PDB file of C-alpha atoms and ligand atoms in Angstrom:
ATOM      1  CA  UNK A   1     -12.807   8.069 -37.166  1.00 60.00           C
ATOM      2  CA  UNK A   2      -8.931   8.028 -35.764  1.00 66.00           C
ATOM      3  CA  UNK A   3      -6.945   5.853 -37.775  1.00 65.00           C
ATOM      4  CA  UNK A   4      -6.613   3.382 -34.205  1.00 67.00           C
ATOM      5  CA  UNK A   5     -10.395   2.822 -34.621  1.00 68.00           C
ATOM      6  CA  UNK A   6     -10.523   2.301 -38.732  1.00 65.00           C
ATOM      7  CA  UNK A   7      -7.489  -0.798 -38.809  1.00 65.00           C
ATOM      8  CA  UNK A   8      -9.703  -2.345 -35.113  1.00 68.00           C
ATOM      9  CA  UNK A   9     -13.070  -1.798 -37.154  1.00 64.00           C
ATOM     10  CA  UNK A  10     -11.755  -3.198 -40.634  1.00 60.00           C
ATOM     11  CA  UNK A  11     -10.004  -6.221 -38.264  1.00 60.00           C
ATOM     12  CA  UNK A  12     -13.714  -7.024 -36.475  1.00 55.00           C
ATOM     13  CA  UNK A  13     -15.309  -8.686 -38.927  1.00 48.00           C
ATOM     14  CA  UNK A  14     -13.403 -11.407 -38.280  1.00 47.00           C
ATOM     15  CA  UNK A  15     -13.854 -11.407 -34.901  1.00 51.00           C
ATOM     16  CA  UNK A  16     -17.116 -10.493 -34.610  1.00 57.00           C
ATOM     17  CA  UNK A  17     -17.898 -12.003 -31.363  1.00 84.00           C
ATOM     18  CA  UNK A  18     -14.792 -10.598 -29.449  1.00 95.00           C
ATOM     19  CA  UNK A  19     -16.122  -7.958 -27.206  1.00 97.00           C
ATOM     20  CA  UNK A  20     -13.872  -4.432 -27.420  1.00 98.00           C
ATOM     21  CA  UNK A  21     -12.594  -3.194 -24.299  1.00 98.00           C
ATOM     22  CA  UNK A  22     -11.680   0.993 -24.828  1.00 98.00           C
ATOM     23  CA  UNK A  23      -8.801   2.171 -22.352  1.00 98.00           C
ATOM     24  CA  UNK A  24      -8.920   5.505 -21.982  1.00 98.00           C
ATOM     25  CA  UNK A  25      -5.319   6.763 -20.770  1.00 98.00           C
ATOM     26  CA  UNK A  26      -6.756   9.875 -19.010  1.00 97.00           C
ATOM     27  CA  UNK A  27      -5.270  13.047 -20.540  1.00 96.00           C
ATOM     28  CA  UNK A  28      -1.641  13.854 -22.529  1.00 95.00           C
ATOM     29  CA  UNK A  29      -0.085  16.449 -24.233  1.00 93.00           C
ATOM     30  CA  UNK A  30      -0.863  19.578 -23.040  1.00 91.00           C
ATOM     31  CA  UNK A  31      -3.509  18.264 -20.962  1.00 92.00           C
ATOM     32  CA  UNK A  32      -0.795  17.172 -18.186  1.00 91.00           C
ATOM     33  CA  UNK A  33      -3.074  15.987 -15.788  1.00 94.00           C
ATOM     34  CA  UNK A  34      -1.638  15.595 -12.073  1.00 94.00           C
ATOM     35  CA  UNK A  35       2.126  15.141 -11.139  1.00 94.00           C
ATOM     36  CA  UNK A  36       3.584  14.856  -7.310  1.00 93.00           C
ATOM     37  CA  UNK A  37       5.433  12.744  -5.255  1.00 91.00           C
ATOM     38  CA  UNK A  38       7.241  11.599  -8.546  1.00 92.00           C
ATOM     39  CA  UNK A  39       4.447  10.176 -10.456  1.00 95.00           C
ATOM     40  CA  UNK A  40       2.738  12.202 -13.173  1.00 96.00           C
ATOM     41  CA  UNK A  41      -0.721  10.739 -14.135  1.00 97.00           C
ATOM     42  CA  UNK A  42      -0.592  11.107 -17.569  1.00 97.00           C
ATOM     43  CA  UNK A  43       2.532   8.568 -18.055  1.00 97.00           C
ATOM     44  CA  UNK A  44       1.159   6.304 -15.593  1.00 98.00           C
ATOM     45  CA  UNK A  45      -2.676   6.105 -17.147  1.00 98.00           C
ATOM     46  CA  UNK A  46      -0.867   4.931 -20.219  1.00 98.00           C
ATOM     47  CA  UNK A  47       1.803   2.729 -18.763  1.00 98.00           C
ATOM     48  CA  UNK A  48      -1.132   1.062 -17.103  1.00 98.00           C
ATOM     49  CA  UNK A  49      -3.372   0.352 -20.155  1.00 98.00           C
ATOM     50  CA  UNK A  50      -0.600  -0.794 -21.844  1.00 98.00           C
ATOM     51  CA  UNK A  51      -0.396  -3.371 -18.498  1.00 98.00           C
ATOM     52  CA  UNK A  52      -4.597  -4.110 -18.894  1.00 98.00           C
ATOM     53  CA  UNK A  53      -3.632  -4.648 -23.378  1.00 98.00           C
ATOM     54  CA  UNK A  54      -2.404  -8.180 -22.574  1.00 98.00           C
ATOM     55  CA  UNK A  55      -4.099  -9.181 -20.151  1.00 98.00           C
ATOM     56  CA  UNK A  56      -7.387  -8.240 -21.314  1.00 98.00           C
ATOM     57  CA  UNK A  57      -6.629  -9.544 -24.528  1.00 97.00           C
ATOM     58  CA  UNK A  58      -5.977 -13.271 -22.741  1.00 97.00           C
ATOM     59  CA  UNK A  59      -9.088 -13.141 -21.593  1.00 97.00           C
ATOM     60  CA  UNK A  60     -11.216 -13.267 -24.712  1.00 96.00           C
ATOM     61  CA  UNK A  61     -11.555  -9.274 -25.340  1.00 97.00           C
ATOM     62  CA  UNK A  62      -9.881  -7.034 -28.000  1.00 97.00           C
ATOM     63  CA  UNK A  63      -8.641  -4.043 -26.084  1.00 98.00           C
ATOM     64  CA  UNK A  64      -8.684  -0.623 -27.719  1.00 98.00           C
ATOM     65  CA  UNK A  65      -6.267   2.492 -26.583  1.00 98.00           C
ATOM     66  CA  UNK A  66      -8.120   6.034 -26.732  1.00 98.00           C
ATOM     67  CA  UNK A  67      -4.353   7.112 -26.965  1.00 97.00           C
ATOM     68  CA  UNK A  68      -1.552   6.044 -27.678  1.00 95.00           C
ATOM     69  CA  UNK A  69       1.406   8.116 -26.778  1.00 97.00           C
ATOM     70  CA  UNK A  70       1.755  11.554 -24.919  1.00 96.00           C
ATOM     71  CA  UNK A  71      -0.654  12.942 -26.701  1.00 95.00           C
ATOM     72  CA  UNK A  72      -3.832  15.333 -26.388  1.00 94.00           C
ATOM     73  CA  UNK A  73      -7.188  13.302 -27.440  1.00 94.00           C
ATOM     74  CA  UNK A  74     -10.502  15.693 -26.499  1.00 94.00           C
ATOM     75  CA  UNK A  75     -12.564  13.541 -24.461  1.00 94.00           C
ATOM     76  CA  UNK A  76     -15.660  13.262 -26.407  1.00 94.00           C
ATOM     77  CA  UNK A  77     -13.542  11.993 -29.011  1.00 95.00           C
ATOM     78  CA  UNK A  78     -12.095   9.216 -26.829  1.00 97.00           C
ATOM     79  CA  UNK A  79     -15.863   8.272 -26.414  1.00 97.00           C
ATOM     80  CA  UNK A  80     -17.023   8.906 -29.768  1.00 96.00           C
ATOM     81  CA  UNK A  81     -13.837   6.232 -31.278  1.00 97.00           C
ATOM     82  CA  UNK A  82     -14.131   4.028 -28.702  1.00 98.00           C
ATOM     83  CA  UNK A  83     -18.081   3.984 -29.682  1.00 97.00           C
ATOM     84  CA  UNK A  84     -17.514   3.498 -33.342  1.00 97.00           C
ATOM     85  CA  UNK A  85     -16.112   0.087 -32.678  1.00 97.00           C
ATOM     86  CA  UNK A  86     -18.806  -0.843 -30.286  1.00 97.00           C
ATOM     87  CA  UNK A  87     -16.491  -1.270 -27.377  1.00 98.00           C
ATOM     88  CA  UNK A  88     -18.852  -3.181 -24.825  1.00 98.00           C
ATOM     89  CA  UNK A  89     -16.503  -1.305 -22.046  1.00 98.00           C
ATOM     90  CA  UNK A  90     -14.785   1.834 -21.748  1.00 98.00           C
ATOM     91  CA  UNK A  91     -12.525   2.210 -18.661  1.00 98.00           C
ATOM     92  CA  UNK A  92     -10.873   5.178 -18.075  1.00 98.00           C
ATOM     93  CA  UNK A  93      -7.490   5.060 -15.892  1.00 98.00           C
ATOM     94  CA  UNK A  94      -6.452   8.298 -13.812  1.00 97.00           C
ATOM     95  CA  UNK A  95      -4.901   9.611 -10.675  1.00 97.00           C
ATOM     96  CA  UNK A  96      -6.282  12.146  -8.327  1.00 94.00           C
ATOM     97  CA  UNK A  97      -4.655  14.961  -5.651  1.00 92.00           C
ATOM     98  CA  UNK A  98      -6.838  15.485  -3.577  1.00 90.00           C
ATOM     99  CA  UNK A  99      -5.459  17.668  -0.470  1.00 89.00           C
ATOM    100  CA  UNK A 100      -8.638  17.757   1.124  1.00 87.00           C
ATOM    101  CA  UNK A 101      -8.432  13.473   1.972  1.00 82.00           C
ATOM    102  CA  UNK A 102      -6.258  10.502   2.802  1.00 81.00           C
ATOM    103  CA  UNK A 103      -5.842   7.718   0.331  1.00 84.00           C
ATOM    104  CA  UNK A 104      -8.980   6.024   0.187  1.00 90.00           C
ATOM    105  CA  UNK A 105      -7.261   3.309  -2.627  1.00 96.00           C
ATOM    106  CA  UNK A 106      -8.799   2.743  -5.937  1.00 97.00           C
ATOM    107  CA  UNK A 107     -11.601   5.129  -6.495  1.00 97.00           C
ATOM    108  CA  UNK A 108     -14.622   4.287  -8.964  1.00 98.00           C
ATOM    109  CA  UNK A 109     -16.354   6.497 -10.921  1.00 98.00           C
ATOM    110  CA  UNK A 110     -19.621   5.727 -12.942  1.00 98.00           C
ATOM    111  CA  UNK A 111     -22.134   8.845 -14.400  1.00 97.00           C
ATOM    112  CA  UNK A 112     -24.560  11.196 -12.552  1.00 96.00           C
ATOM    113  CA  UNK A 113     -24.976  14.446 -10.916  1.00 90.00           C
ATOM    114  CA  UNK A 114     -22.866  15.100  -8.564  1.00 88.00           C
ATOM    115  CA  UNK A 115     -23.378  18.028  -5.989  1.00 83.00           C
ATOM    116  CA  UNK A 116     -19.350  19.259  -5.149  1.00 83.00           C
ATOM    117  CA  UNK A 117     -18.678  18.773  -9.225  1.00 77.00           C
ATOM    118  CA  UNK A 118     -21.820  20.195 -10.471  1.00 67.00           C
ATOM    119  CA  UNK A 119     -20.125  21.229 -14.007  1.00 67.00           C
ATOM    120  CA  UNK A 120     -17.221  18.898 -14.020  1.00 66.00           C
ATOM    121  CA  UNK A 121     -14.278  19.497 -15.109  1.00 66.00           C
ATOM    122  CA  UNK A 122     -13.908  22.297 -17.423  1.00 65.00           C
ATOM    123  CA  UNK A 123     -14.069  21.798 -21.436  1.00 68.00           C
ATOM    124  CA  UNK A 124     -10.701  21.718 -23.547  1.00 71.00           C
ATOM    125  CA  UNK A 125     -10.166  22.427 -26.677  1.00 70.00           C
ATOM    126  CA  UNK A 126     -12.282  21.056 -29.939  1.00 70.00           C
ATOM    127  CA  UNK A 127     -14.770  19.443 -27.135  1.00 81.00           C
ATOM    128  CA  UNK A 128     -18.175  18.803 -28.037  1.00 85.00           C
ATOM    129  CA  UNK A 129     -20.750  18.612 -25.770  1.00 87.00           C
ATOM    130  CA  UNK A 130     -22.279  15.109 -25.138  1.00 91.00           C
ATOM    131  CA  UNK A 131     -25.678  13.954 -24.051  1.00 93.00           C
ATOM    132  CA  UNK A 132     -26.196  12.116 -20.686  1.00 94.00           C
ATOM    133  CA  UNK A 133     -25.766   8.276 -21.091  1.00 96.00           C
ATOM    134  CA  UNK A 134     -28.982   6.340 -20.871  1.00 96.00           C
ATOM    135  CA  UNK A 135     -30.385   5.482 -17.505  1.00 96.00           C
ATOM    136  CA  UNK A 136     -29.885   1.399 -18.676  1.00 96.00           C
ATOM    137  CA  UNK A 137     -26.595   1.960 -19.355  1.00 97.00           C
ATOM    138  CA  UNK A 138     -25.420   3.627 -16.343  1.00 98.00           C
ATOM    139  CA  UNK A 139     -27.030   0.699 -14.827  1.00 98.00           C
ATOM    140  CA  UNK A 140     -24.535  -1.348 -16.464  1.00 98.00           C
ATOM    141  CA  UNK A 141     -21.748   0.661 -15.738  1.00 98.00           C
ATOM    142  CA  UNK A 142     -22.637   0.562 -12.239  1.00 98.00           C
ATOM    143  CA  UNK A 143     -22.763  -3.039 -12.276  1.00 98.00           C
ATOM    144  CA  UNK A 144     -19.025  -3.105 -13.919  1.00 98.00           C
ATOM    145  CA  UNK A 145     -17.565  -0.837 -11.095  1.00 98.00           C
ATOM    146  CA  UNK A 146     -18.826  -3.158  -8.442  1.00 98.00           C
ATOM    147  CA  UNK A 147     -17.358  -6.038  -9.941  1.00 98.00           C
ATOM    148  CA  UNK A 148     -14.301  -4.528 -10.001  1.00 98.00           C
ATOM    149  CA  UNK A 149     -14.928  -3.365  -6.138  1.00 98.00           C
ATOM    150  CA  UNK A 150     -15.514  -7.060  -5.270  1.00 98.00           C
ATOM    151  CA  UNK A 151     -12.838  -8.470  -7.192  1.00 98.00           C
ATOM    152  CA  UNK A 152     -10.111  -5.807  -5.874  1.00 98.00           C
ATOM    153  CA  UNK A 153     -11.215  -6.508  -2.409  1.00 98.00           C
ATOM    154  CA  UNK A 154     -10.858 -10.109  -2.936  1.00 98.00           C
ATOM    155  CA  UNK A 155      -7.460  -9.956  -3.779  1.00 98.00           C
ATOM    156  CA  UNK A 156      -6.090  -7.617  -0.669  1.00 97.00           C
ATOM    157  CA  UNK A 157      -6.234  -3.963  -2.543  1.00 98.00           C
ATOM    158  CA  UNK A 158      -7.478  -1.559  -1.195  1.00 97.00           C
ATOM    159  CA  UNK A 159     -10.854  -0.043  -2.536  1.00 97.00           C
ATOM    160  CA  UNK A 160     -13.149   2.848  -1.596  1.00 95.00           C
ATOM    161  CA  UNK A 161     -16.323   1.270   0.016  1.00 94.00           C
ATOM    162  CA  UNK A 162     -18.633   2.962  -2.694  1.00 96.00           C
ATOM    163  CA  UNK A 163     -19.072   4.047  -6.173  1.00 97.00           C
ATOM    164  CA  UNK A 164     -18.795   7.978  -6.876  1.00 96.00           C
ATOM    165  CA  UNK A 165     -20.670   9.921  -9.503  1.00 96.00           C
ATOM    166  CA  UNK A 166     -19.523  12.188 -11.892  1.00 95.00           C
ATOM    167  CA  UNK A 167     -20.887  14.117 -14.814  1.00 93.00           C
ATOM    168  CA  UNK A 168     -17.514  13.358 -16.670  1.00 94.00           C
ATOM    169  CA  UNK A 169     -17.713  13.231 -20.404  1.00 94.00           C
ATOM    170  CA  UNK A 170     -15.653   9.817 -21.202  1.00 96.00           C
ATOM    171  CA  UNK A 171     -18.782   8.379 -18.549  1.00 97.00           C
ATOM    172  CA  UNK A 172     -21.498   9.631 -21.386  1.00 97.00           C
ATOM    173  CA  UNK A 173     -20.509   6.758 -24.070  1.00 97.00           C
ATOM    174  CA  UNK A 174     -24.075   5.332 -24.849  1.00 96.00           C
ATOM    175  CA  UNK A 175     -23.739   1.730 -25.282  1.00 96.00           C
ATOM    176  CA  UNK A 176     -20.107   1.348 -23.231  1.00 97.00           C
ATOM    177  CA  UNK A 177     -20.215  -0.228 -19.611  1.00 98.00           C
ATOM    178  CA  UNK A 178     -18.122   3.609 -18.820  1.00 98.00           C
ATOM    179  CA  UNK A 179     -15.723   3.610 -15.472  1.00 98.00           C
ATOM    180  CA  UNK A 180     -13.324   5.820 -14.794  1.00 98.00           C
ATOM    181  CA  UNK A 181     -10.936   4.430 -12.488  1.00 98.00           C
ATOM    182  CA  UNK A 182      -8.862   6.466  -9.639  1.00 97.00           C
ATOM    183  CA  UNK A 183      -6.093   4.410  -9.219  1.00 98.00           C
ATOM    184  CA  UNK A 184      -4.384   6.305  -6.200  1.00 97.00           C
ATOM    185  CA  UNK A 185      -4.797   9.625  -4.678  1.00 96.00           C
ATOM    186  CA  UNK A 186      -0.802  11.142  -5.059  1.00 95.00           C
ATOM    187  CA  UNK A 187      -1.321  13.995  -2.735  1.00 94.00           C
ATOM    188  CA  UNK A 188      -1.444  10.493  -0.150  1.00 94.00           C
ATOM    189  CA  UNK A 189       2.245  10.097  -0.204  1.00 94.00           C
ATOM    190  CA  UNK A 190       1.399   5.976   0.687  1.00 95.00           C
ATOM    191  CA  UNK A 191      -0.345   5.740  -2.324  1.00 96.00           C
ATOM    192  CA  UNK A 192       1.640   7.649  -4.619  1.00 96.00           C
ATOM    193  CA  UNK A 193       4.516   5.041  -3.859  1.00 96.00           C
ATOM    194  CA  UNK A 194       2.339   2.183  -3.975  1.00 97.00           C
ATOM    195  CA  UNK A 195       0.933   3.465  -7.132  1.00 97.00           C
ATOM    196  CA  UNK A 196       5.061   3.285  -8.845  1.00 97.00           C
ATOM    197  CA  UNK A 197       5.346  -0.380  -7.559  1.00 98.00           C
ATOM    198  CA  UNK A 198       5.771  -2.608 -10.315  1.00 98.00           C
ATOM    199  CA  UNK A 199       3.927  -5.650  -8.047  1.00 98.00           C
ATOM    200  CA  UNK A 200       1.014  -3.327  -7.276  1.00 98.00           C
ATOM    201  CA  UNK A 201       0.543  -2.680 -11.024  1.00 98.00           C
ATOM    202  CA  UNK A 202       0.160  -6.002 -11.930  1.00 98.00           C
ATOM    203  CA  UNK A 203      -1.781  -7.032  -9.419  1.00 98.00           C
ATOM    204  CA  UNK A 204      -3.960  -4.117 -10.023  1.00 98.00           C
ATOM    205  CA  UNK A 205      -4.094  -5.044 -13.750  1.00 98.00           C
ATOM    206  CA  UNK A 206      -4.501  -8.652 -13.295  1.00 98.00           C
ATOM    207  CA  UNK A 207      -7.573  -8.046 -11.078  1.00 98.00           C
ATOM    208  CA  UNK A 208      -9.257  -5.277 -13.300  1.00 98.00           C
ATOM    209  CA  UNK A 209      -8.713  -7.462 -16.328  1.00 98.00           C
ATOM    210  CA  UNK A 210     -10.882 -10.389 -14.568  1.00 98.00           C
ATOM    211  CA  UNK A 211     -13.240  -8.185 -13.388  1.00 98.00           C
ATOM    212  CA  UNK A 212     -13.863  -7.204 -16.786  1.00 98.00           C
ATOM    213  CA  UNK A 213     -14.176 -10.808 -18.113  1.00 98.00           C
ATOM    214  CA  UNK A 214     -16.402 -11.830 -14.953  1.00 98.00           C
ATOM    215  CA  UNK A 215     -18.268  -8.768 -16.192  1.00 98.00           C
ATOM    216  CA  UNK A 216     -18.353  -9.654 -19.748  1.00 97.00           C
ATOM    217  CA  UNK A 217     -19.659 -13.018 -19.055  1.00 96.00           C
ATOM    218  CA  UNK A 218     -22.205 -12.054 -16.840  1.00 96.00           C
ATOM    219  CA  UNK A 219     -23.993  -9.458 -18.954  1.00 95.00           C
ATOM    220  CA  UNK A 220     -24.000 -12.019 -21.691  1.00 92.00           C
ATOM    221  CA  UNK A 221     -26.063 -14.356 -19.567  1.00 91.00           C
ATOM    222  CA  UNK A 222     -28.472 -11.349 -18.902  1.00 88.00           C
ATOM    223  CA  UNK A 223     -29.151 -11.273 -22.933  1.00 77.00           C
ATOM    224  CA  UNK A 224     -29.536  -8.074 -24.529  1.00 70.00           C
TER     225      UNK A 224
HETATM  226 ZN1  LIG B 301      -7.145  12.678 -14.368  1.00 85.78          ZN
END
């Protein structure tokens, strides 16, 4: 267990019935994920959880960071921490470059097989090999991502008009409503400016952080 998730597990029993939100800065350190058009993903994927921290935590959730500084965390580990404090959600932030399209805007991910990825992305160092989520719980996920479709259309951004699949690790966490979100596509030179716009980000965060609650809320109704 990282240190992050020991103090957040030995804080919970007071807060028992605060539901933990994991934000998983995609990559750091060595893993330098994408950088053009003046925006390099891995500073922005933590820049922008540390946007979602407050927000999320004004709406009734205890956020939890998968990282915290530049720094290389394997992904099954992100999944694996994020697990041990039965985080209800796990989002995980990223950019993409993607030659081959336009800017679609924000881009969300949920597991599955996926025919152009088959393998995903290749495995880093100390990375363990996870089992596929279950079929429920991709359910759930699913249902997260098009909340946060519907709320980000709602307020004006700009969202792809589906959900993608991907057989990406930090999707595999068993009991964790798992998204990864593609905030902007930087090889879209639109988007990669949009994507260093202060207002953008907040509006961005603000609507991702009530999607999550609207979320919250609404699996709580369904019962376990
Ligand atoms: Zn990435």
């Amino acid at each position: 267990m990282s240190l992050a998730a020991l103090f957040l597990a030995l804080s919970l029993p007071a807060a028992a019935e605060t539901p933990v939100v994991a934000l998983d800065p995609g990559h750091g350190g060595f893993d330098m994920g994408q950088s053009l058009n003046g925006v390099r993903e891995r500073e922005f994927a933590l820049a922008f959880a540390r946007l979602l921290e407050p927000r999320l935590k004004a709406r009734g959730t205890m956020p939890f960071l998968t990282r915290f500084s530049d720094e290389f965390v394997a992904l099954s580990s992100r999944v694996v921490s994020a697990e041990q404090v039965h985080s209800k959600v796990f989002l995980s932030i990223h950019l993409d470059n993607n030659a081959e399209r336009g800017g679609k805007g924000v881009m969300l991910w949920v597991y599955g097989k996926n025919n152009s990825i088959p393998q995903g992305p290749p495995r880093q160092h100390g990375e363990r090999m996870l089992p596929a989520p279950p079929k429920d719980q991709v359910a759930v996920s699913r249902r997260l991502a098009e909340r946060i479709q519907i709320v980000l259309r709602k307020r004006g951004l700009r969202v792809a008009g589906y959900v993608d699949r991907g057989p990406f690790a930090v999707l595999k966490g068993p009991g964790m409503a798992s998204v990864l979100i593609e905030v902007a596509n930087l090889h879209d030179k639109a988007e990669a400016r949009q994507v260093k716009d202060p207002a953008f980000q907040a509006k961005l965060a603000d609507a991702v952080a009530d999607a999550v609650g609207l979320h919250l809320a609404s699996e709580a109704r369904r019962g376990p």
